[in-house]
Amino acid sequence: FARRGMLEQHKLPLAIRLALRVAQQQDHVPDEQVDFLLRGPRVPRDLLPTPWAASYLSGRQWGIVTALCEMQSAPFGDELLDRLEMASEGWRAWMDSARPEDPEELPEPWGDSLTAFHRLLLLRALRPDRLAVGLTDFVRTYLGPEYVTQPSQSIHETFGESSASTPLFFVLCPGVDPDSDIFELGRQLGFTASDGSLVVVAMGAGREALAERAIEDTAREGGWVFLQNLHLLPAWLPRLEELLAKASTSSHDDFRCFLSSAPPPTPLARTVPEGILQRSIKVALQPTAHLRSNLLACMSRFSQASVDASAQPEVFAPLLFSLCFFHVLALGRQKFGTRGYAGPCEILQSDLTAGAAILDWQLQLNDELSWPDMRRVLADVVYGSRATDRWDLRVLTTYLAQTFHSGVLDLNAAGTLAPSFDCLVEGSFERYEFHVDMLPAETAELYGMPPGLQAPLLRRQAEFLCHELLVLGGGGGADPASGLAGGDAMQASRSNLTEKAQSREVRKKEAQVAGAVQDIYQRLPDFFSIPEIKKAAGALTPYTVAIMQELERANRLLAEMTVSLSQLHLGLTGGLNSSEAMDQLLADVHTGSVPTSWLKVCLQYGAAGSHNRKPLPAWVDDVLLRLKQLQGIVDLNMKLPPSLWIGGLWNPMGFVSAVLQVTGRQKGYSLDSIVLLAEMTVTWPEDLWSQPVDGAQVHGLYLDGARWDAGSSSLTDADGSELNPEMPVLLLRGVPPHEVNTIDVYDCPVYATTARGPTFLFSAPLRTERGAEVWALASVAMLMQPDE
């Protein structure tokens, strides 16, 4: 019941938390080991591995495994460090193994001596990319396979549990909707829109009265009402709650209410009243993640009759198959997160239907096809409206160029739709369905993604799982489900525990938080004296103004951190009453999350939530490095260093604007007549002695999805040795638009973090010896702040 209403990304964390509880009770797993699994240790930066271990372990990995061996309750000790040094061949093979979570893959004697939980600790330390898989196997071992593999949902079965007083609430995700299933079920049971027994209301501005009348009429006379997209009218939903409460007490036995809504944009947002959710049977709808299954589902929406009805059936069939394949590529790309699409890109089944209708209409009007026109219509009219980000639109147009070309209809062209997947130029509709079986194994390369993408995706999935488990385990703060906020929530949760358990849990959590608070507070530097700095700087230049704004923001951040940490310290020591903000800060520090109030000050929080992807310890380290650079500039009397760490600025575009202003003043250009040109150089920051006369030199950019070949000064495929290789110095200049080279270059977007979308800053033309479309599909970008 609970699983049916949960999104896929939330099912596994809940099952893992249950399995961990079972393991703690059955195997007496100490709390410190569970804490290590979920948080990991704070790794010293200068901890270097021994010579033999350094050949296959990084300093970060050596630091983590050292912390694991220092844990007294864990069965590793110095023996593991010695084995990593002396038995390096066996451990190197395990590090390269495709399935290191399997016991037989571990070097002797560890495979037989370690429990399933202790193997998870090894994965956490050395192979975090396989931790999610290991946790899944852990759930299967302790709880059973039914907690990992769930049967498919049937609307017939779910409908049988509904009643006149119990609506069905569908949680929508891009690519799926319950409309067709509800309409088909209604047809089978005698409720259709044609006879008025099924009323469908697409919610939006001005549709409130229509929805209210539909609920009242169907509740009184017996019928079905389907209210779509409730998230579009959040202010009206309390009224809906009243109507449903009234209908539950006096309504016709045949009355059924179907509701659909997208999930809230952030975890803490509440777009639907709790009363509606508690009254309803919740069903989360998500598309299948498999390309083959999605392609078959798309093909099933059409038939041989659909093809025969076209003006040119022999042309429409291959075009329809190409459209279906393009649709599943665009849909399946969503599983790569922000690497797939930088911003929201909701691909719906209705887009496929509309695209097929446009193809049929084109064939009726034209005897010969214009491929550019067809691609333009599909991109701009149908699918382009789904892409809210221009770089995502570039991805869709590149996919269209890959799937809609002359080879689709040419028997002699041997055209392809994707790597190792050929076009089928002619045949019956049934033959096209059989052609789906010719799809190669689904890999990142099939979507145009780089082959080394799997490991970083799995690492990020593991970090997400660990964070979700920490939140599920309780991190303090307000309990959204309790209706209590701040200190009341903490007091309510404490009162539900026995005195002994309360004392142990509270002391443990508060001791951990107090230590972290003290560590952060002691490392914060003094505030910058802005008046003295301005006086010493003399005349203000655009660069000085940009740096001065960074100094002011630094002071605001230091003030926010100092005040909030001081208040939390007083609260933990009994010197200050608890508050909602204090409880939330306690929860954030306990789970290793960066407090929202801190992120807002430094422009790392937006409408869609946090742009930051670093855990709290790494974020604090990053802040201290930024403050160190600012102090260095102050020591230089506000003169720029030979190369500026642009990623160390909270508002990089403020500095970019300063570059354009300086160029405009030097060359007499107006700001609206020049654009930014970001040129990649061959030098590194340590090789420079001063800033150039024209433009500014910056560094601190990391390539994501490819590698920079210094020999040819061009993009090349990532080799897997580095997740985000650092780029050479970038020269920023303001130039007239006609001076920007667009030949043999890839227009590479630059983002602040891996959140991409809302953190876009500017683009840089990077030289390429291959087509730019290769890097567009790979979503190659430069980042100012990688996750690691």
PDB file of N, CA, C and O in Angstrom, residues 23 77 87-88 90 94 138 235-236 293 348 363 444-445 452 475 501 517 527 671 712:
ATOM      1  N   ALA A  23      19.175  -5.530  10.779  1.00  0.00           N
ATOM      2  CA  ALA A  23      20.572  -5.907  10.985  1.00  0.00           C
ATOM      3  C   ALA A  23      21.072  -5.458  12.352  1.00  0.00           C
ATOM      4  O   ALA A  23      21.823  -6.181  13.027  1.00  0.00           O
ATOM      5  N   GLY A  77      40.909  -3.083  11.282  1.00  0.00           N
ATOM      6  CA  GLY A  77      42.168  -2.772  11.944  1.00  0.00           C
ATOM      7  C   GLY A  77      43.317  -2.566  10.963  1.00  0.00           C
ATOM      8  O   GLY A  77      43.135  -2.350   9.757  1.00  0.00           O
ATOM      9  N   ALA A  87      49.286  -7.003  -0.460  1.00  0.00           N
ATOM     10  CA  ALA A  87      48.545  -7.857  -1.406  1.00  0.00           C
ATOM     11  C   ALA A  87      47.826  -6.974  -2.425  1.00  0.00           C
ATOM     12  O   ALA A  87      46.625  -7.094  -2.648  1.00  0.00           O
ATOM     13  N   SER A  88      48.592  -6.092  -3.034  1.00  0.00           N
ATOM     14  CA  SER A  88      47.992  -5.075  -3.888  1.00  0.00           C
ATOM     15  C   SER A  88      47.343  -5.655  -5.142  1.00  0.00           C
ATOM     16  O   SER A  88      46.364  -5.111  -5.646  1.00  0.00           O
ATOM     17  N   GLY A  90      45.633  -8.492  -5.575  1.00  0.00           N
ATOM     18  CA  GLY A  90      44.276  -8.953  -5.300  1.00  0.00           C
ATOM     19  C   GLY A  90      43.307  -7.809  -5.080  1.00  0.00           C
ATOM     20  O   GLY A  90      42.173  -7.823  -5.578  1.00  0.00           O
ATOM     21  N   TRP A  94      40.046  -6.339  -7.236  1.00  0.00           N
ATOM     22  CA  TRP A  94      38.740  -6.057  -6.626  1.00  0.00           C
ATOM     23  C   TRP A  94      38.291  -4.632  -6.954  1.00  0.00           C
ATOM     24  O   TRP A  94      37.111  -4.393  -7.218  1.00  0.00           O
ATOM     25  N   PHE A 138      21.712  -6.031  -0.015  1.00  0.00           N
ATOM     26  CA  PHE A 138      21.561  -6.100   1.443  1.00  0.00           C
ATOM     27  C   PHE A 138      20.081  -6.207   1.820  1.00  0.00           C
ATOM     28  O   PHE A 138      19.695  -7.008   2.691  1.00  0.00           O
ATOM     29  N   ALA A 235      -4.404  27.371  -4.664  1.00  0.00           N
ATOM     30  CA  ALA A 235      -5.240  28.183  -3.784  1.00  0.00           C
ATOM     31  C   ALA A 235      -6.669  27.635  -3.681  1.00  0.00           C
ATOM     32  O   ALA A 235      -7.365  27.893  -2.685  1.00  0.00           O
ATOM     33  N   TRP A 236      -7.110  26.883  -4.682  1.00  0.00           N
ATOM     34  CA  TRP A 236      -8.480  26.355  -4.692  1.00  0.00           C
ATOM     35  C   TRP A 236      -8.581  25.016  -3.970  1.00  0.00           C
ATOM     36  O   TRP A 236      -9.690  24.574  -3.626  1.00  0.00           O
ATOM     37  N   SER A 293      11.226  -1.264 -23.720  1.00  0.00           N
ATOM     38  CA  SER A 293       9.837  -1.286 -23.254  1.00  0.00           C
ATOM     39  C   SER A 293       9.112  -0.006 -23.658  1.00  0.00           C
ATOM     40  O   SER A 293       7.943  -0.044 -24.071  1.00  0.00           O
ATOM     41  N   LEU A 348       5.642  14.190 -22.998  1.00  0.00           N
ATOM     42  CA  LEU A 348       4.371  13.508 -22.750  1.00  0.00           C
ATOM     43  C   LEU A 348       3.982  12.622 -23.935  1.00  0.00           C
ATOM     44  O   LEU A 348       4.432  12.829 -25.067  1.00  0.00           O
ATOM     45  N   LEU A 363       2.539  14.698 -45.152  1.00  0.00           N
ATOM     46  CA  LEU A 363       2.485  13.790 -46.302  1.00  0.00           C
ATOM     47  C   LEU A 363       1.264  14.058 -47.173  1.00  0.00           C
ATOM     48  O   LEU A 363       1.281  13.792 -48.387  1.00  0.00           O
ATOM     49  N   ALA A 444      24.702   4.038 -21.994  1.00  0.00           N
ATOM     50  CA  ALA A 444      24.743   5.492 -22.086  1.00  0.00           C
ATOM     51  C   ALA A 444      25.066   5.941 -23.504  1.00  0.00           C
ATOM     52  O   ALA A 444      24.568   6.971 -23.977  1.00  0.00           O
ATOM     53  N   GLU A 445      25.904   5.133 -24.205  1.00  0.00           N
ATOM     54  CA  GLU A 445      26.301   5.510 -25.564  1.00  0.00           C
ATOM     55  C   GLU A 445      25.112   5.546 -26.515  1.00  0.00           C
ATOM     56  O   GLU A 445      25.116   6.292 -27.498  1.00  0.00           O
ATOM     57  N   GLY A 452      31.937   6.604 -19.963  1.00  0.00           N
ATOM     58  CA  GLY A 452      32.339   6.591 -18.557  1.00  0.00           C
ATOM     59  C   GLY A 452      31.350   7.253 -17.625  1.00  0.00           C
ATOM     60  O   GLY A 452      31.685   7.570 -16.483  1.00  0.00           O
ATOM     61  N   GLY A 475      16.759  13.600  11.831  1.00  0.00           N
ATOM     62  CA  GLY A 475      17.847  14.545  11.993  1.00  0.00           C
ATOM     63  C   GLY A 475      17.471  15.730  12.837  1.00  0.00           C
ATOM     64  O   GLY A 475      18.132  16.745  12.836  1.00  0.00           O
ATOM     65  N   ALA A 501      15.923   5.629  26.445  1.00  0.00           N
ATOM     66  CA  ALA A 501      16.202   5.795  25.015  1.00  0.00           C
ATOM     67  C   ALA A 501      16.324   7.276  24.658  1.00  0.00           C
ATOM     68  O   ALA A 501      17.165   7.679  23.867  1.00  0.00           O
ATOM     69  N   VAL A 517      29.515  22.030  15.163  1.00  0.00           N
ATOM     70  CA  VAL A 517      29.304  23.470  15.307  1.00  0.00           C
ATOM     71  C   VAL A 517      30.578  24.149  15.794  1.00  0.00           C
ATOM     72  O   VAL A 517      30.996  25.196  15.274  1.00  0.00           O
ATOM     73  N   PHE A 527      35.757  39.389  10.052  1.00  0.00           N
ATOM     74  CA  PHE A 527      35.044  40.117   9.006  1.00  0.00           C
ATOM     75  C   PHE A 527      36.019  41.030   8.252  1.00  0.00           C
ATOM     76  O   PHE A 527      37.052  41.449   8.793  1.00  0.00           O
ATOM     77  N   LEU A 671      28.179  48.812 -24.410  1.00  0.00           N
ATOM     78  CA  LEU A 671      28.007  47.468 -23.854  1.00  0.00           C
ATOM     79  C   LEU A 671      27.082  46.599 -24.709  1.00  0.00           C
ATOM     80  O   LEU A 671      27.255  45.385 -24.779  1.00  0.00           O
ATOM     81  N   SER A 712      46.452  18.839 -28.904  1.00  0.00           N
ATOM     82  CA  SER A 712      45.732  19.392 -30.053  1.00  0.00           C
ATOM     83  C   SER A 712      44.865  20.591 -29.673  1.00  0.00           C
ATOM     84  O   SER A 712      44.227  21.189 -30.544  1.00  0.00           O
TER      85      SER A 712
END
